[in-house]
mmCIF file of C-alpha atoms in Angstrom:
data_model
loop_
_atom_site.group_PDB
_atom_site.id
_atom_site.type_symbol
_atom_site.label_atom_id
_atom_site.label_comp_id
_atom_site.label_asym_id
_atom_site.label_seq_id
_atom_site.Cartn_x
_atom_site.Cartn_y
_atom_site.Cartn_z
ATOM 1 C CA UNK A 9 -1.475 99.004 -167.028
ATOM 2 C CA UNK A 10 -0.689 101.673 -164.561
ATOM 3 C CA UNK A 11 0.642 103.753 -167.133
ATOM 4 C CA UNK A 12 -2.862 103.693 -168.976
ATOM 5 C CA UNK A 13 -4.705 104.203 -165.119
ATOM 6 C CA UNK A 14 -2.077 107.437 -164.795
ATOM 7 C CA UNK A 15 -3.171 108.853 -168.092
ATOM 8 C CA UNK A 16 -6.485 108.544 -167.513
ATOM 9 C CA UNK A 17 -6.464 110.425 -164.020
ATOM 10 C CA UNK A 18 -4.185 113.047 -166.116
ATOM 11 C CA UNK A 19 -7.260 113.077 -168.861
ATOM 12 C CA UNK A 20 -9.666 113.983 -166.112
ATOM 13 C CA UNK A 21 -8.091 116.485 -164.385
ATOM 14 C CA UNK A 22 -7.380 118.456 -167.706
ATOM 15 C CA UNK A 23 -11.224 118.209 -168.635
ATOM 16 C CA UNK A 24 -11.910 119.709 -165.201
ATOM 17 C CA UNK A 25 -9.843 122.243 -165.210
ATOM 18 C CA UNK A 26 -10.704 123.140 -169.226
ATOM 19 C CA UNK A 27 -14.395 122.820 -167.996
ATOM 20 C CA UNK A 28 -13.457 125.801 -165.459
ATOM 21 C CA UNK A 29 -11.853 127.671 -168.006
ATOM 22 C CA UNK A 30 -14.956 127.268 -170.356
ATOM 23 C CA UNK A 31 -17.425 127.783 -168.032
ATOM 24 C CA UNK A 32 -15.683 131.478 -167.056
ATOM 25 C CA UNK A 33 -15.084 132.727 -170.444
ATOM 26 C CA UNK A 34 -18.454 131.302 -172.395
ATOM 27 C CA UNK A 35 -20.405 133.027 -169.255
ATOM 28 C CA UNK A 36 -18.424 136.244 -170.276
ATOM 29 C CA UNK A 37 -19.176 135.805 -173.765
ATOM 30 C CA UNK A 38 -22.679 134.659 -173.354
ATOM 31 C CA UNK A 39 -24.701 135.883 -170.402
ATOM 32 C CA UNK A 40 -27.496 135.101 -171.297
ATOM 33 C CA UNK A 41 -27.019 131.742 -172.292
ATOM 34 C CA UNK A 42 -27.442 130.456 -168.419
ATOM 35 C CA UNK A 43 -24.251 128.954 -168.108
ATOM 36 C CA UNK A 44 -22.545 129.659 -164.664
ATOM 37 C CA UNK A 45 -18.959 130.261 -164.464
ATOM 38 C CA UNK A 46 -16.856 127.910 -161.667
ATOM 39 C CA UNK A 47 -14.790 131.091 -161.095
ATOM 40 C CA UNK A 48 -17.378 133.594 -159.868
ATOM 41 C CA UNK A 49 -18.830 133.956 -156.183
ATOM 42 C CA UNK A 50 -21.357 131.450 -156.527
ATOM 43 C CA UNK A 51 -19.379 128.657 -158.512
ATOM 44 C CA UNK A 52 -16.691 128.942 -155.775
ATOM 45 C CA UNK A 53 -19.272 128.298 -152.820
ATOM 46 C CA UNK A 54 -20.683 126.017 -154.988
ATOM 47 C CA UNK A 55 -17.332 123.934 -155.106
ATOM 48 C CA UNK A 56 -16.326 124.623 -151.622
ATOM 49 C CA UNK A 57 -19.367 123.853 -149.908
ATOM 50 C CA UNK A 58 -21.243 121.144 -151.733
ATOM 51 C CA UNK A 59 -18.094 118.768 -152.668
ATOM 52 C CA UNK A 60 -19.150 116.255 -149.629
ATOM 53 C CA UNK A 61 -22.156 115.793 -150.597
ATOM 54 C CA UNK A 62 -20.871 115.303 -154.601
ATOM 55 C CA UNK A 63 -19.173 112.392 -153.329
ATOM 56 C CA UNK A 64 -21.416 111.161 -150.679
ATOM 57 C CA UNK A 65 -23.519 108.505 -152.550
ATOM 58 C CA UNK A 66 -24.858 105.136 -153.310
ATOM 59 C CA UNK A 67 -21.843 104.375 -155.819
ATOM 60 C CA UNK A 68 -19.085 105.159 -153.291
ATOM 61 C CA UNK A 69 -20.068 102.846 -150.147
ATOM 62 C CA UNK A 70 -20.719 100.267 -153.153
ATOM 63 C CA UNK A 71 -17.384 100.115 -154.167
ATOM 64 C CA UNK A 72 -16.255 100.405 -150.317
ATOM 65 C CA UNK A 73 -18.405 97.784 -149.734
ATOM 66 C CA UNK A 74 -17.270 95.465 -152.646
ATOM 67 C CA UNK A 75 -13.985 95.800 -152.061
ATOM 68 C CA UNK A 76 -13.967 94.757 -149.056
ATOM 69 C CA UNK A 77 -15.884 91.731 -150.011
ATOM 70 C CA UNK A 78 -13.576 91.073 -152.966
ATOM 71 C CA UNK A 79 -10.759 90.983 -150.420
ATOM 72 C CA UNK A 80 -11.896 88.891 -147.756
ATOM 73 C CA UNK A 81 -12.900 86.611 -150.884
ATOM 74 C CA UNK A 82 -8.760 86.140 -151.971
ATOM 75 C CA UNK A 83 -7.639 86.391 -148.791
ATOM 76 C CA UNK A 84 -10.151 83.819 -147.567
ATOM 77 C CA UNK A 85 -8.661 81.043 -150.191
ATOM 78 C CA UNK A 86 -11.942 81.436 -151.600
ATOM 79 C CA UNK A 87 -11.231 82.404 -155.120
ATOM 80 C CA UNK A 88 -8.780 79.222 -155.781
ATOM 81 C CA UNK A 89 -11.698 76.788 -154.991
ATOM 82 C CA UNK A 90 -13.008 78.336 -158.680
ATOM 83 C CA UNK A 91 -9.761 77.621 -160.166
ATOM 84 C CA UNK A 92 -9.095 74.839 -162.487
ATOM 85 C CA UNK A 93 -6.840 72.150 -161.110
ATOM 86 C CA UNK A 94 -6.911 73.232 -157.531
ATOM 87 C CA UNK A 95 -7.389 69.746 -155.297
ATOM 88 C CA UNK A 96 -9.618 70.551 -152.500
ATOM 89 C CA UNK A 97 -7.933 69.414 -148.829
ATOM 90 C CA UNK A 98 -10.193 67.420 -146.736
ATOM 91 C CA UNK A 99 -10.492 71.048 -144.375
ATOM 92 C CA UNK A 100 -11.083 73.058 -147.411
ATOM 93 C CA UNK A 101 -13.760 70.147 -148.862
ATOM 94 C CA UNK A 102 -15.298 70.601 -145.252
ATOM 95 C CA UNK A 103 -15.155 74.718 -145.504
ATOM 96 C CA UNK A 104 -16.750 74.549 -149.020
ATOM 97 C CA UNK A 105 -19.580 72.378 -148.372
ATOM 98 C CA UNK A 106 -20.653 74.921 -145.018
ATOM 99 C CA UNK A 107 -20.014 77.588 -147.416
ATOM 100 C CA UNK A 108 -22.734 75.944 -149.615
ATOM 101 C CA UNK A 109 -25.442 75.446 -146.665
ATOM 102 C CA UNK A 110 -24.612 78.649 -145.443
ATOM 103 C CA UNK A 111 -25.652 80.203 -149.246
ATOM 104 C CA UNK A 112 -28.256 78.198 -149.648
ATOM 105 C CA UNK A 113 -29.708 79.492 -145.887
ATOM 106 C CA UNK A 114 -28.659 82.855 -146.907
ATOM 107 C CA UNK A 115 -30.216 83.176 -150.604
ATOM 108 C CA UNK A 116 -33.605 81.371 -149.032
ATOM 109 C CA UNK A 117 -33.944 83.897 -145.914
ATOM 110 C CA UNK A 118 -33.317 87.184 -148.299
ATOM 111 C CA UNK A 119 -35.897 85.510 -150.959
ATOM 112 C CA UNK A 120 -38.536 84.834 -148.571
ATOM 113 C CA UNK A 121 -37.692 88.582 -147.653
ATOM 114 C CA UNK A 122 -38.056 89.665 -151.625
ATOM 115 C CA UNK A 123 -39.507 87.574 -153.363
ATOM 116 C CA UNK A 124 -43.145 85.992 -151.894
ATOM 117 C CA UNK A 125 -46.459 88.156 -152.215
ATOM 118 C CA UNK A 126 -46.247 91.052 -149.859
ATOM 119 C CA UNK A 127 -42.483 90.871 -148.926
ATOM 120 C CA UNK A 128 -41.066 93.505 -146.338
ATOM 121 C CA UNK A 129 -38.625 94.294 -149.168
ATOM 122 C CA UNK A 130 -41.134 94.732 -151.900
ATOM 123 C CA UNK A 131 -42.274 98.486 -152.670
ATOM 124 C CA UNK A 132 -45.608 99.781 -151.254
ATOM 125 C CA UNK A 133 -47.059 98.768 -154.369
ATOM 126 C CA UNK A 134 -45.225 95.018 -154.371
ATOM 127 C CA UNK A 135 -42.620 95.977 -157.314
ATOM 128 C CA UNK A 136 -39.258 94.897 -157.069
ATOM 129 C CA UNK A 137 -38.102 98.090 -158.978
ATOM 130 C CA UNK A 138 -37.737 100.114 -157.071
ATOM 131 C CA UNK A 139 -37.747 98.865 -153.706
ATOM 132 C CA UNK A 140 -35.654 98.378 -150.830
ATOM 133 C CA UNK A 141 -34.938 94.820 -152.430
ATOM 134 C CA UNK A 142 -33.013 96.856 -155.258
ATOM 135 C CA UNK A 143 -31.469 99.871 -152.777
ATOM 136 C CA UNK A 144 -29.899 96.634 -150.758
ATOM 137 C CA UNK A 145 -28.809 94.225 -153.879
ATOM 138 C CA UNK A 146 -25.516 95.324 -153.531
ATOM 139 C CA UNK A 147 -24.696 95.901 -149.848
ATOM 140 C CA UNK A 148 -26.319 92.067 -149.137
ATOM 141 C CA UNK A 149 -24.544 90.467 -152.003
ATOM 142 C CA UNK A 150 -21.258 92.295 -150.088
ATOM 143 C CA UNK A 151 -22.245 91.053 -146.786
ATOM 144 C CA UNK A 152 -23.225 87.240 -148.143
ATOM 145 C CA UNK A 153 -19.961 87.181 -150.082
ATOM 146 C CA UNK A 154 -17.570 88.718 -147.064
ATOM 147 C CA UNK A 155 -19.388 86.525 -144.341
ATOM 148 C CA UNK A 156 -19.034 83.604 -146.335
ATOM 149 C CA UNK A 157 -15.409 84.111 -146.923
ATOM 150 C CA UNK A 158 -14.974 84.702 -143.547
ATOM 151 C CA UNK A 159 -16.540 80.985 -142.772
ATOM 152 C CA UNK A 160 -14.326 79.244 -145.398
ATOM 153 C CA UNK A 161 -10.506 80.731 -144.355
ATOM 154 C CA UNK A 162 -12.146 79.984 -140.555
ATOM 155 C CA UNK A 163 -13.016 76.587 -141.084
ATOM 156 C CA UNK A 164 -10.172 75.461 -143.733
ATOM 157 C CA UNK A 165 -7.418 76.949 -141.612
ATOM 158 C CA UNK A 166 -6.759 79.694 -144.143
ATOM 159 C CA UNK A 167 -7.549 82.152 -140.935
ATOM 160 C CA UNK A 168 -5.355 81.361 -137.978
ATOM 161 C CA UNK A 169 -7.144 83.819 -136.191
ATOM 162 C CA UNK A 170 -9.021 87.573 -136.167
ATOM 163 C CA UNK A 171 -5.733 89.359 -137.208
ATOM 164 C CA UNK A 172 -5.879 87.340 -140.926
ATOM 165 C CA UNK A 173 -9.145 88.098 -141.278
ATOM 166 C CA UNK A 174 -8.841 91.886 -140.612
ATOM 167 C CA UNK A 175 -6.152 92.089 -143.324
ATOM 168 C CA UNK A 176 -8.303 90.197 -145.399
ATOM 169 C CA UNK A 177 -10.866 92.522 -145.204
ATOM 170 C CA UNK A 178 -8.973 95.588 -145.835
ATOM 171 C CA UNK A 179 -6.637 94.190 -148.852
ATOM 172 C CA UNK A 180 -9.479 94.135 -151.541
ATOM 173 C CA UNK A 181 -9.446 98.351 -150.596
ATOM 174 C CA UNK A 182 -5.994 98.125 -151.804
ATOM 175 C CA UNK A 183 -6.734 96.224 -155.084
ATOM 176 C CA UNK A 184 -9.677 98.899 -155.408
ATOM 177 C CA UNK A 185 -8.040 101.756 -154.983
ATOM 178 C CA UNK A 186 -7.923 103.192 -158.349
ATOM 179 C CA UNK A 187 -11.637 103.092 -158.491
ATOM 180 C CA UNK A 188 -12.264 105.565 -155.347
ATOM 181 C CA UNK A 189 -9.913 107.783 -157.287
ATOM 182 C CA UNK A 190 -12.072 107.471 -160.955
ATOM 183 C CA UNK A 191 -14.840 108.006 -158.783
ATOM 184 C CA UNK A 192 -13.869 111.053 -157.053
ATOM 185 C CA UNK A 193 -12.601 112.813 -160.586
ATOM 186 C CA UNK A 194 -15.556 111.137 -162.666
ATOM 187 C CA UNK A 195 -18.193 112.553 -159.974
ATOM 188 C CA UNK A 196 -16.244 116.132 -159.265
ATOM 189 C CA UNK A 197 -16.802 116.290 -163.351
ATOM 190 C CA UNK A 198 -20.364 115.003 -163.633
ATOM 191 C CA UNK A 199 -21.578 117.326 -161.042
ATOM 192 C CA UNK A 200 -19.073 120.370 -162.353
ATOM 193 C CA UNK A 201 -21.139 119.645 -165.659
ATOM 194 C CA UNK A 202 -24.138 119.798 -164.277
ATOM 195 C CA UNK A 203 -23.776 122.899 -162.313
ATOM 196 C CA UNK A 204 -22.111 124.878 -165.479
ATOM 197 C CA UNK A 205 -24.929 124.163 -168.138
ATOM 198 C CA UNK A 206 -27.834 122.904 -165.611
#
């Protein structure tokens, strides 16, 4: 599997680099085609100054944000409640039935805030789409799935205190790191696209 992840990473940094080389010689070749070249004065501020803001956006704090939920959901003990076969001890019974109120509270307050006539999360003009209801979906399904985690490994001894659950909620950026590094070659190319033929 990593093998495959490495030759992907390798695939994406050759189309970047051939999308340089392309985008200098088909502006030589065609100037008045409006294609800007990477290589010139303004591609190379372009590059310089704007790549912050290429990467700054909704996708990247999602995957921050669902990796860490991810990881405080294994590290919890969580995630081998949903297992077949697992036998539930009488703390981890306990844990999973607070876990349940504590949804139930959770998905109720967010739907009276979404979901009843004239909602606080509803657009101006009472869609869902697009609202703040659908900017938040995945931030508050992060938060309800970390905080609930959190709850279980407390109350079913899985925590033994705030040390486990810090590592908890740092592991899952561990198992996600090969994401933040698609994302920063898969954005770097989108907007690199964009820029040459926009």
């Amino acid at each position: 599997m990593n093998k495959i992840l490495a030759y992907i990473v390798i695939a994406l940094c050759v189309l970047e680099v051939a999308l340089v080389l392309a985008s200098w010689m088909l502006s030589v070749l065609l100037p008045d085609s409006g294609i800007r070249s990477m290589l010139d004065g303004e591609g190379i501020r372009w590059f310089f100054g704007g790549f912050v803001d290429m990467l700054a956006g909704p996708v990247l704090v999602w995957i921050l944000l669902l990796s860490i939920a991810v990881g405080c959901f294994y590290g919890s003990g969580l995630a081998c409640v949903f297992r077949s076969g697992y036998s539930l001890r009488y703390r981890e019974r306990i844990a999973l039935t607070l876990v349940g109120i504590l949804l139930l509270v959770y998905a109720g307050a967010f739907g009276l805030l979404a979901f009843i006539p004239h909602a606080v999360l509803l657009s101006a003009s009472g869609h869902i789409f697009p609202s703040p209801f659908s900017s938040s979906i995945v931030p508050v399904v992060a938060f309800g799935v970390t905080s609930l985690s959190v709850v279980y490994g407390i109350v079913s001894a899985r925590f033994c205190g705030m040390e486990d659950v810090y590592k908890s909620l740092f592991k899952g950026i561990g198992m996600f790191a090969p994401f933040f590094l698609f994302y920063i070659l898969l954005a770097q190319l989108y907007h690199s696209v964009v820029f040459v033929f926009g």
